[in-house]
Amino acid sequence: MKITTWLEHLAVDAMPTIDECVEQLGPHIDYLNRFKDTPQDHKWHAEGDVHIHTGMVLDELYLLLSNQASHIQGWQRQALILGVILHDIAKPIRTREVDIQGKIRIAAPQHEDIGRSYLAFKLHHLELSFEVVWTVLNLVGEHHMPKRLAIKNMSVSDYWRLARQVNTELVYWLEVADMRGRTCPDLAQQLLYLEEFKLFAEDYGVWGKPLDVRSKLAPELNQLSPHIQDYVYAHALYQLENGKITQPEEALGTTYQHREDHPHVVVMCAPSGSGKSTWINQNYPDYELVSLDVLREEFNGDRSIQKNIGQILQAAKELLRVSLRKKQGVVWDATNLRSDFRALIIDLARDYHALVTLVVMLQPEKTIYKNNLARQYSVPDSVLDKQFDDYQLPALNEAHQYWVVGEKGKTLFRNGYYRESGDGFC
């Protein structure tokens, strides 16, 4: 069966075995082929390796989809099945022995985030809608959060953050299947944590949907200009999810001083060859540009030479500060693949009360390698290889606004924009 047809059937009634899933998806997502060689801890996962575990989780999911979760249909069914198949996709590279309270155990630290980032470009090789791609990425990246929120008795703001990032009901069903699809001594307690998560998500108004911030701000914002609407709305999301305010309406006061006149910082995030320069010229031609490539050429005589990094970064940050002080629009043009690199710029922009837009460019890997070769300033494949290895897919709350761009500059997804109703795929 062709992969496209196979994927389509997942949205209807297909219930493929783990072996069939690996056969179909393994040529596109290589880590699946290493599941059988990836061990798990004998206490937490007495059932065996990752391949066995994933097969058991799939079987449990199919039982749920036939009963309590039978209302999950169409693209959400497709995304949930793919999320289960891929939820442990990074375990083959993250599994290791670790010392936990004086005992040597087998664990796979950070496999959720690393799995999400690994898949960010892989899934674009498949014929999937972006709503499915985005949902799968976040099911993988957030699948341990439901239990973590309950176990650590985390705050309402943490539930709000999670609900904007991923559909809380879908990730709940994934984790129920994940827990049932293993052999461990504390299964009943683990499932109880998930029920607590569900109750809290319902109580906080985010069961299967993000917090409705827009309607609560509408009476005031609808009387204001569009650039103020976006500023207040985006800051309300950020402040709510970081515990700085407890009601959306509070953002009307916290943003009042700067909402009329504020800088706008656009931070690019993409590997070399993704078309950042072209996209910037088409969308923000009048903005000031802070380009690390240009500064490397000024300092080193060649933009490919990676030296004087500290001086270049300081010069770039000073250029940014100039625009921030003038309350201008400015684009920070660099790969910005790591979250700590992005945080340096975004935190600085927030200090000046800027509106920060993060532009994430996602395309199939093969397209990026091909486009890179056609560029005037191409980088070696080995450099691109490392960029993909280092890549950390940004979370929504890293910036005020989030814009995902696909091939040929096509907008795939935007979040944090007041006038756009589709702030997610829940």
Tab-separated table of C-alpha atoms in Angstrom:
chain	number	residue	atom	x	y	z
A	1	MET	CA	0.000	0.000	0.000
A	2	LYS	CA	1.243	3.479	-0.860
A	3	ILE	CA	2.192	5.575	2.145
A	4	THR	CA	-0.339	8.284	1.208
A	5	THR	CA	-3.214	5.792	1.142
A	6	TRP	CA	-1.977	4.189	4.355
A	7	LEU	CA	-1.946	7.559	6.122
A	8	GLU	CA	-5.433	8.391	4.868
A	9	HIS	CA	-6.804	5.166	6.352
A	10	LEU	CA	-5.549	6.201	9.797
A	11	ALA	CA	-8.163	8.970	9.721
A	12	VAL	CA	-10.959	6.446	9.151
A	13	ASP	CA	-10.717	2.994	10.706
A	14	ALA	CA	-7.208	1.562	10.232
A	15	MET	CA	-5.532	-0.140	13.208
A	16	PRO	CA	-2.051	-1.092	11.947
A	17	THR	CA	0.341	-3.182	14.043
A	18	ILE	CA	3.660	-1.754	15.113
A	19	ASP	CA	5.429	-3.911	12.514
A	20	GLU	CA	3.238	-2.455	9.771
A	21	CYS	CA	3.864	1.063	11.069
A	22	VAL	CA	7.625	0.571	10.967
A	23	GLU	CA	7.390	-0.893	7.468
A	24	GLN	CA	5.422	2.112	6.201
A	25	LEU	CA	7.098	4.938	8.133
A	26	GLY	CA	10.590	3.538	8.685
A	27	PRO	CA	11.919	4.654	5.272
A	28	HIS	CA	10.943	8.244	6.153
A	29	ILE	CA	11.648	8.292	9.909
A	30	ASP	CA	14.789	6.284	10.497
A	31	TYR	CA	14.733	6.076	14.300
A	32	LEU	CA	11.698	3.778	14.076
A	33	ASN	CA	13.997	1.097	12.685
A	34	ARG	CA	16.053	1.205	15.894
A	35	PHE	CA	13.213	0.582	18.355
A	36	LYS	CA	13.992	-3.140	18.678
A	37	ASP	CA	17.575	-2.326	19.664
A	38	THR	CA	16.553	0.212	22.324
A	39	PRO	CA	16.162	-1.265	25.826
A	40	GLN	CA	13.999	0.135	28.605
A	41	ASP	CA	14.219	-0.017	32.382
A	42	HIS	CA	13.160	-3.427	33.715
A	43	LYS	CA	11.013	-1.878	36.474
A	44	TRP	CA	9.291	0.926	34.573
A	45	HIS	CA	9.007	-1.084	31.359
A	46	ALA	CA	9.156	-4.775	32.200
A	47	GLU	CA	7.462	-5.537	28.878
A	48	GLY	CA	10.753	-5.084	26.990
A	49	ASP	CA	12.225	-2.809	24.333
A	50	VAL	CA	10.719	0.299	22.750
A	51	HIS	CA	9.321	-1.664	19.798
A	52	ILE	CA	7.360	-3.974	22.106
A	53	HIS	CA	6.170	-1.073	24.235
A	54	THR	CA	5.000	0.997	21.257
A	55	GLY	CA	3.076	-1.978	19.904
A	56	MET	CA	1.333	-2.428	23.245
A	57	VAL	CA	0.485	1.292	23.396
A	58	LEU	CA	-1.036	1.095	19.917
A	59	ASP	CA	-3.202	-1.851	20.947
A	60	GLU	CA	-4.415	0.066	23.995
A	61	LEU	CA	-5.157	3.134	21.882
A	62	TYR	CA	-7.269	1.088	19.479
A	63	LEU	CA	-9.318	-0.177	22.439
A	64	LEU	CA	-9.862	3.397	23.583
A	65	LEU	CA	-10.806	4.541	20.078
A	66	SER	CA	-13.382	1.762	19.953
A	67	ASN	CA	-14.918	2.778	23.278
A	68	GLN	CA	-14.356	5.857	25.493
A	69	ALA	CA	-12.550	7.812	22.777
A	70	SER	CA	-14.718	6.753	19.827
A	71	HIS	CA	-15.605	10.410	19.212
A	72	ILE	CA	-11.981	11.077	18.181
A	73	GLN	CA	-12.307	10.853	14.402
A	74	GLY	CA	-10.914	12.210	11.148
A	75	TRP	CA	-7.670	14.150	11.250
A	76	GLN	CA	-7.556	13.995	15.048
A	77	ARG	CA	-7.684	10.185	14.924
A	78	GLN	CA	-4.901	10.215	12.339
A	79	ALA	CA	-2.779	12.549	14.463
A	80	LEU	CA	-3.366	10.588	17.668
A	81	ILE	CA	-2.313	7.280	16.093
A	82	LEU	CA	0.796	8.884	14.617
A	83	GLY	CA	1.508	10.505	17.968
A	84	VAL	CA	1.448	7.107	19.655
A	85	ILE	CA	3.680	5.527	17.009
A	86	LEU	CA	6.216	8.335	17.391
A	87	HIS	CA	5.902	9.348	21.052
A	88	ASP	CA	9.207	7.669	21.982
A	89	ILE	CA	10.951	8.371	18.674
A	90	ALA	CA	14.062	9.868	20.294
A	91	LYS	CA	14.665	7.011	22.740
A	92	PRO	CA	17.123	5.307	20.359
A	93	ILE	CA	19.514	8.260	20.738
A	94	ARG	CA	18.657	9.308	24.306
A	95	THR	CA	18.575	5.973	26.157
A	96	ARG	CA	21.387	5.513	28.675
A	97	GLU	CA	22.176	4.316	32.164
A	98	VAL	CA	21.625	6.975	34.832
A	99	ASP	CA	22.053	7.106	38.590
A	100	ILE	CA	18.671	7.654	40.246
A	101	GLN	CA	18.777	7.802	44.037
A	102	GLY	CA	21.859	5.622	44.139
A	103	LYS	CA	20.548	2.992	41.705
A	104	ILE	CA	21.587	2.505	38.092
A	105	ARG	CA	18.506	2.687	35.906
A	106	ILE	CA	17.818	2.933	32.180
A	107	ALA	CA	16.295	6.246	31.147
A	108	ALA	CA	15.938	8.506	28.104
A	109	PRO	CA	16.177	12.084	29.399
A	110	GLN	CA	14.660	14.843	27.248
A	111	HIS	CA	13.440	12.351	24.655
A	112	GLU	CA	10.151	14.275	24.373
A	113	ASP	CA	11.634	17.625	23.301
A	114	ILE	CA	14.344	16.027	21.184
A	115	GLY	CA	11.790	13.788	19.496
A	116	ARG	CA	9.597	16.770	18.631
A	117	SER	CA	12.534	18.654	17.125
A	118	TYR	CA	13.754	15.598	15.177
A	119	LEU	CA	10.313	15.180	13.616
A	120	ALA	CA	9.845	18.861	12.774
A	121	PHE	CA	11.388	18.410	9.321
A	122	LYS	CA	10.833	14.646	8.875
A	123	LEU	CA	7.037	14.802	8.878
A	124	HIS	CA	7.052	17.246	5.973
A	125	HIS	CA	8.176	14.412	3.689
A	126	LEU	CA	4.764	12.830	4.216
A	127	GLU	CA	1.498	14.001	2.683
A	128	LEU	CA	-0.091	15.279	5.859
A	129	SER	CA	-2.000	18.473	6.540
A	130	PHE	CA	-0.118	20.920	8.716
A	131	GLU	CA	-2.769	20.652	11.432
A	132	VAL	CA	-1.860	16.962	11.700
A	133	VAL	CA	1.883	17.660	11.596
A	134	TRP	CA	1.624	20.321	14.308
A	135	THR	CA	-0.568	18.121	16.498
A	136	VAL	CA	1.776	15.132	16.191
A	137	LEU	CA	4.831	17.259	16.992
A	138	ASN	CA	3.238	18.495	20.186
A	139	LEU	CA	1.773	15.165	21.239
A	140	VAL	CA	5.335	13.848	21.085
A	141	GLY	CA	6.877	16.867	22.778
A	142	GLU	CA	4.308	17.181	25.583
A	143	HIS	CA	3.273	13.593	26.248
A	144	HIS	CA	4.741	13.475	29.769
A	145	MET	CA	3.234	16.803	30.838
A	146	PRO	CA	-0.221	15.562	31.952
A	147	LYS	CA	1.277	13.360	34.677
A	148	ARG	CA	3.924	15.952	35.530
A	149	LEU	CA	1.306	18.664	36.067
A	150	ALA	CA	-0.673	16.409	38.405
A	151	ILE	CA	2.277	14.913	40.301
A	152	LYS	CA	3.896	18.292	40.947
A	153	ASN	CA	0.586	20.041	41.606
A	154	MET	CA	1.528	22.703	39.099
A	155	SER	CA	-0.334	25.977	38.696
A	156	VAL	CA	-3.248	26.959	36.500
A	157	SER	CA	-0.862	28.946	34.291
A	158	ASP	CA	0.974	25.710	33.444
A	159	TYR	CA	-2.314	24.165	32.297
A	160	TRP	CA	-3.023	27.235	30.182
A	161	ARG	CA	0.416	27.013	28.583
A	162	LEU	CA	-0.004	23.322	27.797
A	163	ALA	CA	-3.500	23.798	26.358
A	164	ARG	CA	-2.262	26.345	23.824
A	165	GLN	CA	0.626	24.077	22.818
A	166	VAL	CA	-1.325	20.825	22.445
A	167	ASN	CA	-4.894	19.541	22.610
A	168	THR	CA	-5.208	18.430	26.240
A	169	GLU	CA	-7.754	15.710	25.476
A	170	LEU	CA	-5.632	14.136	22.749
A	171	VAL	CA	-2.511	14.120	24.899
A	172	TYR	CA	-4.570	12.638	27.746
A	173	TRP	CA	-5.691	9.717	25.576
A	174	LEU	CA	-2.139	9.206	24.356
A	175	GLU	CA	-0.860	9.021	27.923
A	176	VAL	CA	-3.638	6.663	29.055
A	177	ALA	CA	-2.618	4.322	26.234
A	178	ASP	CA	1.062	4.893	27.069
A	179	MET	CA	0.537	3.832	30.682
A	180	ARG	CA	-1.693	0.874	29.899
A	181	GLY	CA	0.774	-0.264	27.259
A	182	ARG	CA	3.517	-1.100	29.746
A	183	THR	CA	4.243	-3.473	32.612
A	184	CYS	CA	5.033	-1.598	35.821
A	185	PRO	CA	4.175	-1.962	39.525
A	186	ASP	CA	2.461	1.419	39.985
A	187	LEU	CA	0.121	1.428	36.997
A	188	ALA	CA	-3.006	2.216	39.040
A	189	GLN	CA	-1.366	5.264	40.619
A	190	GLN	CA	-0.069	6.532	37.270
A	191	LEU	CA	-3.543	6.300	35.745
A	192	LEU	CA	-4.949	8.134	38.768
A	193	TYR	CA	-2.586	11.045	38.046
A	194	LEU	CA	-4.022	11.241	34.549
A	195	GLU	CA	-7.570	11.407	35.896
A	196	GLU	CA	-6.485	14.259	38.178
A	197	PHE	CA	-5.028	16.033	35.150
A	198	LYS	CA	-8.321	15.668	33.286
A	199	LEU	CA	-10.316	17.072	36.215
A	200	PHE	CA	-8.033	20.088	36.558
A	201	ALA	CA	-8.045	20.738	32.789
A	202	GLU	CA	-11.853	20.723	32.833
A	203	ASP	CA	-11.964	22.958	35.903
A	204	TYR	CA	-9.548	25.452	34.303
A	205	GLY	CA	-11.563	25.575	31.075
A	206	VAL	CA	-8.931	23.968	28.847
A	207	TRP	CA	-10.155	20.430	28.278
A	208	GLY	CA	-9.628	19.828	24.558
A	209	LYS	CA	-9.218	23.539	23.839
A	210	PRO	CA	-6.987	26.514	24.697
A	211	LEU	CA	-8.062	29.170	27.168
A	212	ASP	CA	-10.539	31.586	25.548
A	213	VAL	CA	-8.642	34.845	25.975
A	214	ARG	CA	-9.955	36.555	22.851
A	215	SER	CA	-13.628	36.750	23.813
A	216	LYS	CA	-12.828	38.152	27.257
A	217	LEU	CA	-10.765	40.959	25.761
A	218	ALA	CA	-13.062	41.639	22.815
A	219	PRO	CA	-15.309	44.307	24.408
A	220	GLU	CA	-12.292	46.540	25.012
A	221	LEU	CA	-10.004	45.552	22.130
A	222	ASN	CA	-12.615	45.872	19.385
A	223	GLN	CA	-12.594	49.619	19.968
A	224	LEU	CA	-8.822	49.897	19.443
A	225	SER	CA	-6.539	49.897	16.389
A	226	PRO	CA	-5.207	46.576	15.032
A	227	HIS	CA	-1.606	47.083	16.173
A	228	ILE	CA	-2.807	47.739	19.741
A	229	GLN	CA	-5.131	44.739	19.597
A	230	ASP	CA	-2.257	42.425	18.715
A	231	TYR	CA	0.010	43.942	21.340
A	232	VAL	CA	-2.468	43.544	24.200
A	233	TYR	CA	-3.729	40.123	23.107
A	234	ALA	CA	-0.244	38.630	22.610
A	235	HIS	CA	0.973	40.015	25.929
A	236	ALA	CA	-2.130	38.669	27.663
A	237	LEU	CA	-1.298	35.147	26.469
A	238	TYR	CA	2.299	35.461	27.613
A	239	GLN	CA	1.447	36.967	31.000
A	240	LEU	CA	-1.283	34.431	31.757
A	241	GLU	CA	0.950	31.485	30.912
A	242	ASN	CA	3.786	32.841	33.022
A	243	GLY	CA	1.669	33.578	36.094
A	244	LYS	CA	2.059	37.366	35.830
A	245	ILE	CA	-1.706	37.908	35.652
A	246	THR	CA	-4.665	35.692	36.528
A	247	GLN	CA	-7.393	37.195	34.295
A	248	PRO	CA	-7.082	38.215	30.613
A	249	GLU	CA	-8.576	41.640	31.338
A	250	GLU	CA	-5.597	42.513	33.533
A	251	ALA	CA	-3.468	42.799	30.370
A	252	LEU	CA	-5.363	45.950	29.461
A	253	GLY	CA	-3.691	47.615	32.429
A	254	THR	CA	-0.267	45.976	32.299
A	255	THR	CA	0.205	46.967	28.646
A	256	TYR	CA	-1.395	50.417	28.776
A	257	GLN	CA	1.821	52.449	29.025
A	258	HIS	CA	3.492	50.935	25.951
A	259	ARG	CA	0.712	49.693	23.709
A	260	GLU	CA	0.434	52.873	21.609
A	261	ASP	CA	4.141	53.139	20.813
A	262	HIS	CA	6.387	50.081	21.028
A	263	PRO	CA	9.094	48.341	19.003
A	264	HIS	CA	8.387	45.182	17.031
A	265	VAL	CA	11.112	42.535	16.922
A	266	VAL	CA	10.935	39.685	14.411
A	267	VAL	CA	13.202	36.752	15.273
A	268	MET	CA	13.893	34.228	12.515
A	269	CYS	CA	14.403	30.528	13.263
A	270	ALA	CA	15.463	28.236	10.421
A	271	PRO	CA	18.421	26.230	9.079
A	272	SER	CA	20.542	27.685	6.300
A	273	GLY	CA	18.833	27.429	2.920
A	274	SER	CA	15.298	27.865	4.240
A	275	GLY	CA	14.726	31.143	2.396
A	276	LYS	CA	14.898	33.536	5.339
A	277	SER	CA	16.272	36.484	3.338
A	278	THR	CA	13.666	36.179	0.604
A	279	TRP	CA	10.858	35.929	3.144
A	280	ILE	CA	12.112	38.949	5.095
A	281	ASN	CA	12.292	41.059	1.923
A	282	GLN	CA	8.731	40.101	1.027
A	283	ASN	CA	7.186	40.601	4.470
A	284	TYR	CA	9.240	43.209	6.311
A	285	PRO	CA	11.092	45.214	3.634
A	286	ASP	CA	10.991	48.432	5.692
A	287	TYR	CA	12.266	46.958	8.951
A	288	GLU	CA	15.811	47.417	10.179
A	289	LEU	CA	17.859	44.276	9.623
A	290	VAL	CA	20.348	42.809	12.064
A	291	SER	CA	22.110	40.054	10.123
A	292	LEU	CA	24.826	37.927	11.699
A	293	ASP	CA	25.946	36.884	8.210
A	294	VAL	CA	26.541	40.520	7.230
A	295	LEU	CA	28.390	41.206	10.476
A	296	ARG	CA	30.619	38.149	9.992
A	297	GLU	CA	31.519	39.491	6.574
A	298	GLU	CA	32.346	42.905	8.079
A	299	PHE	CA	34.438	41.488	10.922
A	300	ASN	CA	36.043	38.494	9.197
A	301	GLY	CA	35.940	39.361	5.494
A	302	ASP	CA	33.900	36.207	4.844
A	303	ARG	CA	30.491	35.286	6.269
A	304	SER	CA	31.463	31.623	6.459
A	305	ILE	CA	34.345	32.236	8.877
A	306	GLN	CA	33.236	31.460	12.437
A	307	LYS	CA	35.546	33.601	14.544
A	308	ASN	CA	35.193	36.798	16.597
A	309	ILE	CA	31.828	35.394	17.645
A	310	GLY	CA	31.672	37.377	20.883
A	311	GLN	CA	32.413	40.683	19.183
A	312	ILE	CA	29.931	39.994	16.402
A	313	LEU	CA	27.180	39.132	18.838
A	314	GLN	CA	27.830	42.257	20.881
A	315	ALA	CA	27.735	44.410	17.752
A	316	ALA	CA	24.476	42.765	16.695
A	317	LYS	CA	22.888	43.309	20.098
A	318	GLU	CA	23.906	46.967	20.058
A	319	LEU	CA	22.271	47.415	16.646
A	320	LEU	CA	19.166	45.803	18.096
A	321	ARG	CA	19.214	48.139	21.091
A	322	VAL	CA	19.366	51.153	18.786
A	323	SER	CA	16.167	50.038	17.058
A	324	LEU	CA	14.537	49.185	20.357
A	325	ARG	CA	15.291	52.613	21.798
A	326	LYS	CA	13.824	54.211	18.679
A	327	LYS	CA	10.777	51.909	18.963
A	328	GLN	CA	11.269	50.684	15.419
A	329	GLY	CA	10.539	47.450	13.646
A	330	VAL	CA	13.615	45.236	13.406
A	331	VAL	CA	14.374	41.721	12.132
A	332	TRP	CA	17.011	39.564	13.851
A	333	ASP	CA	18.255	37.454	10.942
A	334	ALA	CA	20.151	34.351	12.064
A	335	THR	CA	19.496	30.617	12.250
A	336	ASN	CA	18.590	30.843	15.991
A	337	LEU	CA	18.245	27.072	16.187
A	338	ARG	CA	18.754	26.723	19.936
A	339	SER	CA	16.340	27.971	22.570
A	340	ASP	CA	19.088	29.566	24.681
A	341	PHE	CA	20.298	31.614	21.688
A	342	ARG	CA	16.751	32.787	20.979
A	343	ALA	CA	16.185	33.659	24.627
A	344	LEU	CA	19.088	36.137	24.618
A	345	ILE	CA	17.388	38.200	21.932
A	346	ILE	CA	13.788	37.749	23.029
A	347	ASP	CA	14.537	38.645	26.654
A	348	LEU	CA	16.358	41.780	25.538
A	349	ALA	CA	13.385	42.779	23.371
A	350	ARG	CA	10.979	42.219	26.269
A	351	ASP	CA	13.091	44.513	28.443
A	352	TYR	CA	12.169	47.286	25.986
A	353	HIS	CA	8.470	46.302	26.023
A	354	ALA	CA	8.598	45.144	22.409
A	355	LEU	CA	6.139	42.917	20.629
A	356	VAL	CA	8.179	39.828	19.678
A	357	THR	CA	7.256	37.669	16.691
A	358	LEU	CA	9.056	34.354	16.210
A	359	VAL	CA	9.110	33.157	12.598
A	360	VAL	CA	9.717	29.410	12.311
A	361	MET	CA	10.440	28.100	8.812
A	362	LEU	CA	9.682	24.391	8.313
A	363	GLN	CA	10.266	22.473	5.095
A	364	PRO	CA	11.300	18.923	4.169
A	365	GLU	CA	14.994	18.306	4.843
A	366	LYS	CA	15.665	17.381	1.219
A	367	THR	CA	14.202	20.721	0.078
A	368	ILE	CA	16.488	22.653	2.426
A	369	TYR	CA	19.598	20.769	1.265
A	370	LYS	CA	18.624	21.410	-2.366
A	371	ASN	CA	17.909	25.102	-1.804
A	372	ASN	CA	21.159	25.538	0.080
A	373	LEU	CA	23.173	24.332	-2.920
A	374	ALA	CA	21.476	26.938	-5.114
A	375	ARG	CA	22.289	29.846	-2.767
A	376	GLN	CA	25.008	32.375	-3.423
A	377	TYR	CA	26.398	31.716	0.048
A	378	SER	CA	25.790	27.992	0.500
A	379	VAL	CA	27.151	26.093	3.489
A	380	PRO	CA	28.667	22.585	3.383
A	381	ASP	CA	26.288	19.672	3.947
A	382	SER	CA	28.201	18.856	7.121
A	383	VAL	CA	27.208	22.258	8.521
A	384	LEU	CA	23.556	21.639	7.656
A	385	ASP	CA	23.796	18.190	9.240
A	386	LYS	CA	24.912	19.789	12.494
A	387	GLN	CA	22.189	22.418	12.278
A	388	PHE	CA	19.537	19.711	12.109
A	389	ASP	CA	21.171	17.897	15.032
A	390	ASP	CA	21.213	21.100	17.122
A	391	TYR	CA	17.708	22.228	16.180
A	392	GLN	CA	15.211	22.859	18.973
A	393	LEU	CA	11.686	23.528	17.739
A	394	PRO	CA	10.455	26.659	19.546
A	395	ALA	CA	7.519	26.473	21.925
A	396	LEU	CA	4.621	28.882	21.453
A	397	ASN	CA	5.336	30.823	24.631
A	398	GLU	CA	8.928	31.647	23.706
A	399	ALA	CA	7.639	34.807	22.023
A	400	HIS	CA	4.418	36.832	21.908
A	401	GLN	CA	3.516	35.777	18.365
A	402	TYR	CA	4.376	32.617	16.451
A	403	TRP	CA	4.413	32.307	12.665
A	404	VAL	CA	5.192	29.052	10.847
A	405	VAL	CA	6.283	29.354	7.212
A	406	GLY	CA	6.526	26.446	4.781
A	407	GLU	CA	7.806	25.989	1.250
A	408	LYS	CA	7.744	29.022	-1.073
A	409	GLY	CA	6.947	31.296	1.855
A	410	LYS	CA	3.510	29.794	2.477
A	411	THR	CA	2.007	30.570	5.880
A	412	LEU	CA	1.162	27.306	7.641
A	413	PHE	CA	0.162	28.519	11.092
A	414	ARG	CA	-0.011	31.699	13.165
A	415	ASN	CA	-0.692	32.159	16.847
A	416	GLY	CA	-0.960	35.243	19.030
A	417	TYR	CA	-2.749	37.434	16.456
A	418	TYR	CA	-5.982	38.930	17.762
A	419	ARG	CA	-7.966	39.082	14.511
A	420	GLU	CA	-7.208	35.474	13.544
A	421	SER	CA	-9.634	32.949	14.985
A	422	GLY	CA	-7.495	29.893	14.256
A	423	ASP	CA	-5.083	30.148	17.183
A	424	GLY	CA	-4.532	26.412	17.167
A	425	PHE	CA	-5.868	23.138	15.774
A	426	CYS	CA	-7.893	21.944	18.738
